[in-house]
Amino acid sequence: MNGLIFYPQEFLLPVLLLLYLILNKFKLNYAAHLQPYYFLLAALGVILLSSSVHLYFYPESTGFFKTVKYLLYVFCIVAIADYDGFDRFLVQFNKIAFWVIVLSLMGFLYSKHSSGLSWGSFMQRATWKAELMPSGFSNLIYNFSSGSFVRYTGNHGIYGTYLVLIYLLNIGSIFSESIQTTRLNYVLLGLVLINLGLLTAREALLVFVVLNMLALFLYFTTTRFKLKHLVGSMMAIAAAVCLLVVLWNLDVNIVLINKLKYTMASYEHSGGEANISARTGVWMLTLYSFAMTPWRLLTGYGFNRESYIAALEKTNAFFDLHLTFAGVPESYFFTLLAYGGVLALLFGVFYFLIMFYQLRTPAIRKTLFGRLLFCFMIGVLLSNNTGASVLADLLITQLALAYMFIVNHAKKLA
């Protein structure tokens, strides 16, 4: 099971979930707002079934147990839907968010100090080394053999989307008439922007831009027009554009800007970019593999990298494509299709569709948080075409908790 990582709480969650089910006589909540997560459960259930079958042919169990992990988290999300303590959610969420970002930035500063490099040189190195980026702690493990902490994978896109979720909840708190604003709300906004600038998270940047642009559009088209808000918004946008132009043209090394410059330069010189080419390569080969064996559309390859990569290599050779490709589907939709077939993909699509439907119900739509989360989810939908952040254990839980809070908040205001 090389590559399988367990967090401490994951050993406790099955016990707590079982106790909860026993106490509730194995009855789960079937409230309407939970429908997106029942579809997600169904999609993961199909993948688990397919993974179980493929274990017989390819005894690689990492993906199987990861699917069990994700199912466990979603079951726990459903289990806490009736929790009556969501009034305190924002306070606790912001406290945790503050320390996560602060400690991440402190780790970044420590790495810079330890490197002995200048800021410019260190920023350049951090642009290409995921282990140097301040991307939280979900991918940080302690290696007992070396006596040091190491990052086993890059999750800057997932962590970046989590940062935008923090931004959403604090913007909502500041402009909401029903939530008391504190200095921590403003501090977190600043910390989020700093942290985002130190990540090569283009997907998170897309979510951030979509959230802000759509939120402004909805505000000025669905609420009573206020000139001061329009002027303030235009000034904020102008200031952001000016700052970006200055940082772009000055010889200043900032991780995110370095990555964007590299992407543009790569397209200008070669018409492509290595990471993007690897992603498009895996998508093309996945589709071609189904052309070779159409029955795979019903089952996928299971969450089994040995099975999946073997099929991609066989397809690449059969069609003589010579494509470079990533070792994972690199897309929420291709992940579901590749690992669970058309049925898993259909359930996964309904997760988004039903989520959007719930967020557009009158009670939720009337709240500022509900409108902001709707805009955020559109950004996540777009970004998950090149990533699968909503399936990651970090975001699958934080996003669900934010969604439950917003649903409960809307009920109290109704």
Coordinates of C-alpha atoms in Angstrom, one line a residue:
M1 CA 0.0 0.0 0.0
N2 CA 2.8 2.4 -1.0
G3 CA 1.5 6.0 -1.0
L4 CA -1.4 5.5 1.4
I5 CA -1.4 8.0 4.2
F6 CA -3.7 7.9 7.2
Y7 CA -4.4 10.9 9.4
P8 CA -4.9 10.3 13.2
Q9 CA -8.6 11.1 13.1
E10 CA -9.2 8.5 10.4
F11 CA -8.6 5.7 12.9
L12 CA -11.2 7.3 15.2
L13 CA -13.8 8.3 12.6
P14 CA -15.1 4.7 11.9
V15 CA -15.7 4.1 15.6
L16 CA -17.5 7.4 16.0
L17 CA -19.6 6.9 12.9
L18 CA -20.6 3.4 14.0
L19 CA -21.6 4.7 17.5
Y20 CA -23.6 7.4 15.9
L21 CA -25.4 4.9 13.6
I22 CA -26.1 2.6 16.5
L23 CA -27.5 5.4 18.7
N24 CA -29.7 6.6 15.8
K25 CA -30.8 3.0 14.9
F26 CA -28.9 3.2 11.6
K27 CA -31.1 6.1 10.4
L28 CA -29.4 8.8 8.3
N29 CA -30.7 12.2 7.5
Y30 CA -32.5 12.5 4.2
A31 CA -33.0 16.3 4.2
A32 CA -33.2 17.9 0.7
H33 CA -30.0 19.9 1.2
L34 CA -28.0 16.6 1.7
Q35 CA -28.9 15.3 -1.8
P36 CA -25.6 16.5 -3.4
Y37 CA -23.7 14.3 -0.9
Y38 CA -25.9 11.3 -1.5
F39 CA -25.0 11.5 -5.2
L40 CA -21.3 11.8 -4.2
L41 CA -21.7 8.8 -2.0
A42 CA -23.2 6.9 -4.9
A43 CA -20.3 7.9 -7.2
L44 CA -17.7 6.8 -4.7
G45 CA -19.7 3.6 -4.1
V46 CA -19.5 2.7 -7.8
I47 CA -15.7 3.4 -7.8
L48 CA -15.3 1.3 -4.7
L49 CA -17.1 -1.6 -6.3
S50 CA -15.0 -1.3 -9.5
S51 CA -11.8 -1.0 -7.4
S52 CA -12.7 -4.2 -5.6
V53 CA -13.0 -6.1 -8.8
H54 CA -9.7 -4.8 -10.2
L55 CA -7.9 -5.8 -7.0
Y56 CA -8.1 -9.4 -8.3
F57 CA -6.1 -8.5 -11.5
Y58 CA -3.9 -5.7 -10.1
P59 CA -3.2 -6.2 -6.3
E60 CA -2.6 -2.5 -5.8
S61 CA -4.9 -1.5 -2.8
T62 CA -3.9 2.1 -2.2
G63 CA -6.7 3.5 -4.4
F64 CA -9.2 1.1 -2.8
F65 CA -8.5 2.3 0.7
K66 CA -8.4 6.0 -0.4
T67 CA -11.9 5.5 -1.7
V68 CA -12.9 4.0 1.6
K69 CA -11.5 7.2 3.2
Y70 CA -13.5 9.5 1.0
L71 CA -16.7 7.4 1.6
L72 CA -16.1 7.6 5.4
Y73 CA -15.8 11.4 5.2
V74 CA -19.0 11.8 3.2
F75 CA -20.9 9.5 5.6
C76 CA -19.7 11.7 8.5
I77 CA -20.8 14.8 6.6
V78 CA -24.3 13.3 6.3
A79 CA -24.2 12.2 10.0
I80 CA -23.6 15.8 11.3
A81 CA -26.2 17.4 9.2
D82 CA -28.6 17.9 12.2
Y83 CA -25.8 19.3 14.4
D84 CA -27.2 22.3 16.3
G85 CA -23.8 24.0 16.9
F86 CA -23.4 25.6 13.5
D87 CA -24.0 29.0 15.1
R88 CA -20.4 28.7 16.4
F89 CA -19.0 27.4 13.1
L90 CA -17.6 30.6 11.8
V91 CA -15.7 31.4 15.0
Q92 CA -14.1 28.0 15.2
F93 CA -13.5 27.8 11.4
N94 CA -11.7 31.2 11.4
K95 CA -9.5 30.3 14.4
I96 CA -8.3 27.1 12.7
A97 CA -7.9 28.9 9.4
F98 CA -5.8 31.7 11.1
W99 CA -3.4 29.2 12.6
V100 CA -3.1 27.0 9.5
I101 CA -2.1 30.0 7.4
V102 CA 0.2 31.6 10.0
L103 CA 2.0 28.3 10.6
S104 CA 2.2 27.6 6.9
L105 CA 3.8 31.1 6.3
M106 CA 6.1 30.6 9.2
G107 CA 7.3 27.3 7.7
F108 CA 7.9 29.1 4.4
L109 CA 10.0 31.7 6.2
Y110 CA 11.9 29.0 8.0
S111 CA 12.6 27.2 4.7
K112 CA 13.9 30.5 3.2
H113 CA 16.1 31.1 6.2
S114 CA 17.5 27.6 6.1
S115 CA 18.2 27.7 2.4
G116 CA 20.7 30.7 2.7
L117 CA 19.3 32.0 -0.6
S118 CA 18.2 35.6 -1.4
W119 CA 14.5 36.2 -1.5
G120 CA 14.6 36.3 -5.3
S121 CA 16.5 33.0 -5.6
F122 CA 14.3 31.3 -3.0
M123 CA 11.1 32.5 -4.7
Q124 CA 12.3 31.0 -8.0
R125 CA 13.1 27.7 -6.3
A126 CA 9.7 27.7 -4.5
T127 CA 8.0 28.2 -7.9
W128 CA 9.0 24.7 -9.0
K129 CA 9.3 22.8 -5.7
A130 CA 5.9 22.0 -4.1
E131 CA 7.6 21.0 -0.8
L132 CA 8.7 24.7 -0.4
M133 CA 5.3 26.2 -0.9
P134 CA 3.1 27.2 2.2
S135 CA 0.3 24.8 1.4
G136 CA -0.9 23.8 4.8
F137 CA -0.3 20.5 6.5
S138 CA -2.5 17.9 4.9
N139 CA 0.3 16.6 2.7
L140 CA 3.0 17.0 5.4
I141 CA 4.2 13.8 7.1
Y142 CA 7.0 13.0 9.6
N143 CA 9.7 10.7 8.2
F144 CA 11.0 8.8 11.2
S145 CA 14.0 7.3 9.3
S146 CA 15.3 10.8 8.4
G147 CA 13.9 12.6 11.4
S148 CA 12.4 15.3 9.3
F149 CA 9.0 16.5 7.8
V150 CA 8.5 15.9 4.1
R151 CA 5.7 16.6 1.7
Y152 CA 4.7 13.5 -0.1
T153 CA 2.7 15.3 -2.8
G154 CA 1.8 18.7 -4.0
N155 CA -1.7 19.9 -3.0
H156 CA -1.3 23.6 -3.6
G157 CA -4.3 23.6 -5.9
I158 CA -6.5 22.0 -3.2
Y159 CA -5.1 24.2 -0.4
G160 CA -5.5 27.2 -2.6
T161 CA -9.2 26.5 -3.1
Y162 CA -9.5 26.1 0.6
L163 CA -8.0 29.6 1.0
V164 CA -10.6 31.0 -1.4
L165 CA -13.3 29.3 0.8
I166 CA -11.8 31.1 3.8
Y167 CA -11.9 34.3 1.8
L168 CA -15.6 33.7 0.9
L169 CA -16.7 33.2 4.5
N170 CA -14.9 36.3 5.7
I171 CA -16.1 38.5 2.9
G172 CA -19.6 37.2 3.7
S173 CA -19.1 38.0 7.4
I174 CA -17.9 41.6 6.6
F175 CA -20.8 42.5 4.3
S176 CA -23.5 40.5 6.1
E177 CA -26.0 42.4 8.2
S178 CA -26.6 39.3 10.4
I179 CA -23.0 38.5 11.4
Q180 CA -20.8 40.5 13.7
T181 CA -17.6 41.6 12.1
T182 CA -14.3 41.3 13.9
R183 CA -10.7 42.3 13.1
L184 CA -9.9 38.7 12.5
N185 CA -12.1 38.8 9.4
Y186 CA -9.9 41.5 7.9
V187 CA -6.7 39.9 9.0
L188 CA -7.7 36.6 7.4
L189 CA -8.4 38.3 4.1
G190 CA -4.9 39.7 4.0
L191 CA -3.4 36.4 5.0
V192 CA -5.3 34.6 2.3
L193 CA -4.1 37.0 -0.4
I194 CA -0.5 36.6 0.8
N195 CA -0.7 32.8 0.9
L196 CA -2.3 32.6 -2.5
G197 CA 0.5 34.7 -4.0
L198 CA 3.0 32.1 -2.7
L199 CA 1.4 29.1 -4.4
T200 CA 1.5 28.0 -8.0
A201 CA -2.2 27.3 -7.8
R202 CA -3.7 28.4 -11.1
E203 CA -6.9 26.5 -10.4
A204 CA -7.3 28.4 -7.1
L205 CA -6.7 31.7 -8.9
L206 CA -9.5 30.8 -11.3
V207 CA -11.9 30.1 -8.5
F208 CA -10.9 33.4 -6.8
V209 CA -11.4 35.4 -10.0
V210 CA -14.7 33.7 -10.8
L211 CA -16.0 34.1 -7.3
N212 CA -15.3 37.9 -7.2
M213 CA -16.5 38.7 -10.8
L214 CA -19.7 36.7 -10.5
A215 CA -20.4 38.0 -7.0
L216 CA -20.1 41.6 -8.2
F217 CA -22.3 40.8 -11.2
L218 CA -25.0 39.3 -9.1
Y219 CA -24.8 42.1 -6.6
F220 CA -25.3 44.9 -9.1
T221 CA -28.0 43.0 -11.0
T222 CA -30.1 41.5 -8.3
T223 CA -29.9 44.0 -5.4
R224 CA -30.8 47.6 -4.9
F225 CA -28.2 49.8 -6.6
K226 CA -25.9 51.8 -4.4
L227 CA -23.5 54.2 -6.0
K228 CA -20.9 54.0 -3.2
H229 CA -20.7 50.2 -3.6
L230 CA -20.2 50.6 -7.4
V231 CA -17.5 53.3 -6.9
G232 CA -15.8 51.2 -4.1
S233 CA -15.8 48.1 -6.3
M234 CA -14.4 49.9 -9.3
M235 CA -11.6 51.4 -7.1
A236 CA -10.8 48.0 -5.7
I237 CA -10.6 46.4 -9.1
A238 CA -8.5 49.3 -10.5
A239 CA -6.1 49.0 -7.5
A240 CA -5.8 45.3 -8.0
V241 CA -5.1 45.6 -11.7
C242 CA -2.5 48.4 -11.1
L243 CA -0.8 46.3 -8.4
L244 CA -0.7 43.2 -10.7
V245 CA 0.7 45.3 -13.6
V246 CA 3.4 46.8 -11.3
L247 CA 4.4 43.4 -9.9
W248 CA 4.3 41.8 -13.3
N249 CA 6.7 44.4 -14.9
L250 CA 9.0 44.9 -11.9
D251 CA 11.8 42.4 -11.3
V252 CA 10.0 41.0 -8.3
N253 CA 9.8 37.2 -7.7
I254 CA 6.4 36.1 -6.5
V255 CA 5.6 32.4 -6.9
L256 CA 2.2 32.8 -8.5
I257 CA 3.3 35.5 -10.9
N258 CA 6.4 33.5 -11.8
K259 CA 4.2 30.5 -12.7
L260 CA 1.8 32.6 -14.8
K261 CA 4.8 34.2 -16.7
Y262 CA 6.2 30.8 -17.4
T263 CA 2.9 29.5 -18.7
M264 CA 2.5 32.5 -21.1
A265 CA 6.1 32.3 -22.2
S266 CA 5.8 28.5 -22.8
Y267 CA 2.7 29.0 -25.0
E268 CA 4.4 31.8 -26.9
H269 CA 7.6 29.7 -27.7
S270 CA 6.2 26.2 -28.0
G271 CA 2.4 26.5 -28.2
G272 CA 2.0 24.4 -25.0
E273 CA 3.1 23.9 -21.4
A274 CA 4.4 20.6 -19.9
N275 CA 1.9 20.3 -17.1
I276 CA -1.1 21.1 -19.3
S277 CA 0.2 18.8 -22.1
A278 CA 0.5 15.9 -19.5
R279 CA -3.1 16.6 -18.5
T280 CA -4.6 16.7 -22.0
G281 CA -2.5 13.6 -22.8
V282 CA -4.1 11.6 -20.0
W283 CA -7.6 12.8 -21.0
M284 CA -7.1 11.8 -24.7
L285 CA -5.7 8.4 -23.8
T286 CA -8.5 7.7 -21.4
L287 CA -11.1 8.4 -24.1
Y288 CA -9.1 6.4 -26.7
S289 CA -8.9 3.5 -24.2
F290 CA -12.7 3.3 -24.1
A291 CA -12.7 3.2 -27.9
M292 CA -10.5 0.1 -27.6
T293 CA -12.6 -1.6 -24.9
P294 CA -16.1 0.0 -24.9
W295 CA -17.3 -2.2 -22.0
R296 CA -14.9 -0.3 -19.8
L297 CA -17.3 2.6 -19.9
L298 CA -19.5 0.6 -17.6
T299 CA -16.8 -0.2 -15.0
G300 CA -13.9 2.1 -15.5
Y301 CA -10.5 0.8 -14.2
G302 CA -11.2 1.2 -10.5
F303 CA -9.2 3.5 -8.3
N304 CA -6.2 1.4 -9.2
R305 CA -3.2 3.2 -10.7
E306 CA -1.6 0.0 -12.0
S307 CA -4.7 -1.0 -13.9
Y308 CA -5.2 2.6 -15.2
I309 CA -1.6 3.3 -16.3
A310 CA -1.3 -0.2 -17.9
A311 CA -4.4 0.7 -20.0
L312 CA -3.0 4.1 -20.9
E313 CA 0.3 2.7 -22.0
K314 CA -1.4 0.0 -24.1
T315 CA -3.6 2.6 -25.7
N316 CA -0.6 4.9 -26.4
A317 CA 1.2 2.1 -28.1
F318 CA -1.8 0.7 -30.0
F319 CA -2.7 4.1 -31.6
D320 CA 1.0 5.1 -31.9
L321 CA 0.3 8.4 -30.3
H322 CA 3.5 9.0 -28.4
L323 CA 1.7 11.2 -25.9
T324 CA 3.1 12.2 -22.5
F325 CA 0.5 11.8 -19.8
A326 CA 0.0 12.3 -16.1
G327 CA -0.3 9.2 -13.9
V328 CA -3.7 10.3 -12.6
P329 CA -6.8 11.6 -14.5
E330 CA -6.2 15.2 -13.3
S331 CA -9.9 16.1 -13.6
Y332 CA -12.9 15.5 -11.3
F333 CA -14.9 14.3 -14.3
F334 CA -12.2 12.2 -15.8
T335 CA -11.5 10.7 -12.4
L336 CA -15.0 9.5 -12.0
L337 CA -15.2 8.3 -15.6
A338 CA -11.8 6.5 -15.5
Y339 CA -12.2 4.9 -12.0
G340 CA -16.0 4.2 -12.1
G341 CA -17.3 4.4 -15.6
V342 CA -20.3 6.3 -16.9
L343 CA -22.5 5.6 -13.9
A344 CA -20.0 7.2 -11.5
L345 CA -19.6 10.1 -13.8
L346 CA -23.3 10.6 -14.0
F347 CA -23.6 10.6 -10.2
G348 CA -20.7 13.0 -9.9
V349 CA -22.3 15.4 -12.3
F350 CA -25.5 15.3 -10.3
Y351 CA -23.5 16.3 -7.2
F352 CA -22.8 19.7 -8.8
L353 CA -26.2 20.1 -10.5
I354 CA -28.1 19.4 -7.3
M355 CA -25.7 21.6 -5.3
F356 CA -26.5 24.5 -7.6
Y357 CA -30.2 23.7 -7.4
Q358 CA -30.1 23.8 -3.6
L359 CA -28.1 27.0 -3.5
R360 CA -30.8 28.6 -5.8
T361 CA -33.7 27.8 -3.5
P362 CA -35.3 31.0 -2.2
A363 CA -34.2 30.7 1.4
I364 CA -30.5 30.2 0.6
R365 CA -30.5 32.6 -2.4
K366 CA -31.7 35.4 -0.2
T367 CA -28.6 35.2 2.0
L368 CA -25.3 36.8 1.0
F369 CA -23.4 33.6 2.0
G370 CA -25.6 31.5 -0.2
R371 CA -25.0 33.8 -3.2
L372 CA -21.3 33.8 -2.6
L373 CA -21.1 30.0 -2.3
F374 CA -23.1 29.7 -5.6
C375 CA -20.4 31.8 -7.3
F376 CA -17.6 29.8 -5.6
M377 CA -19.1 26.5 -6.8
I378 CA -19.2 27.7 -10.4
G379 CA -15.5 28.5 -10.0
V380 CA -14.9 25.1 -8.5
L381 CA -16.8 23.4 -11.3
L382 CA -14.6 25.1 -13.8
S383 CA -11.4 24.4 -11.9
N384 CA -12.2 20.8 -11.4
N385 CA -11.9 20.2 -15.1
T386 CA -8.2 20.3 -14.5
G387 CA -8.2 18.9 -11.0
A388 CA -10.3 17.0 -8.5
S389 CA -10.2 19.2 -5.4
V390 CA -13.8 18.4 -4.3
L391 CA -12.7 14.8 -3.9
A392 CA -9.6 15.6 -1.7
D393 CA -10.0 15.0 2.0
L394 CA -9.0 18.5 2.9
L395 CA -11.7 20.2 0.8
I396 CA -14.4 17.6 0.8
T397 CA -14.9 18.2 4.5
Q398 CA -14.3 22.0 4.7
L399 CA -16.6 22.7 1.8
A400 CA -19.3 20.5 3.3
L401 CA -19.1 22.2 6.7
A402 CA -19.3 25.6 5.0
Y403 CA -22.3 24.4 3.0
M404 CA -24.1 23.1 6.1
F405 CA -23.4 26.3 8.0
I406 CA -24.9 28.4 5.1
V407 CA -28.0 26.1 5.0
N408 CA -28.5 26.4 8.7
H409 CA -27.9 30.2 8.6
A410 CA -30.5 30.5 5.9
K411 CA -33.0 28.6 8.0
K412 CA -32.5 30.9 10.9
L413 CA -33.0 34.0 8.8
A414 CA -36.1 32.6 7.0

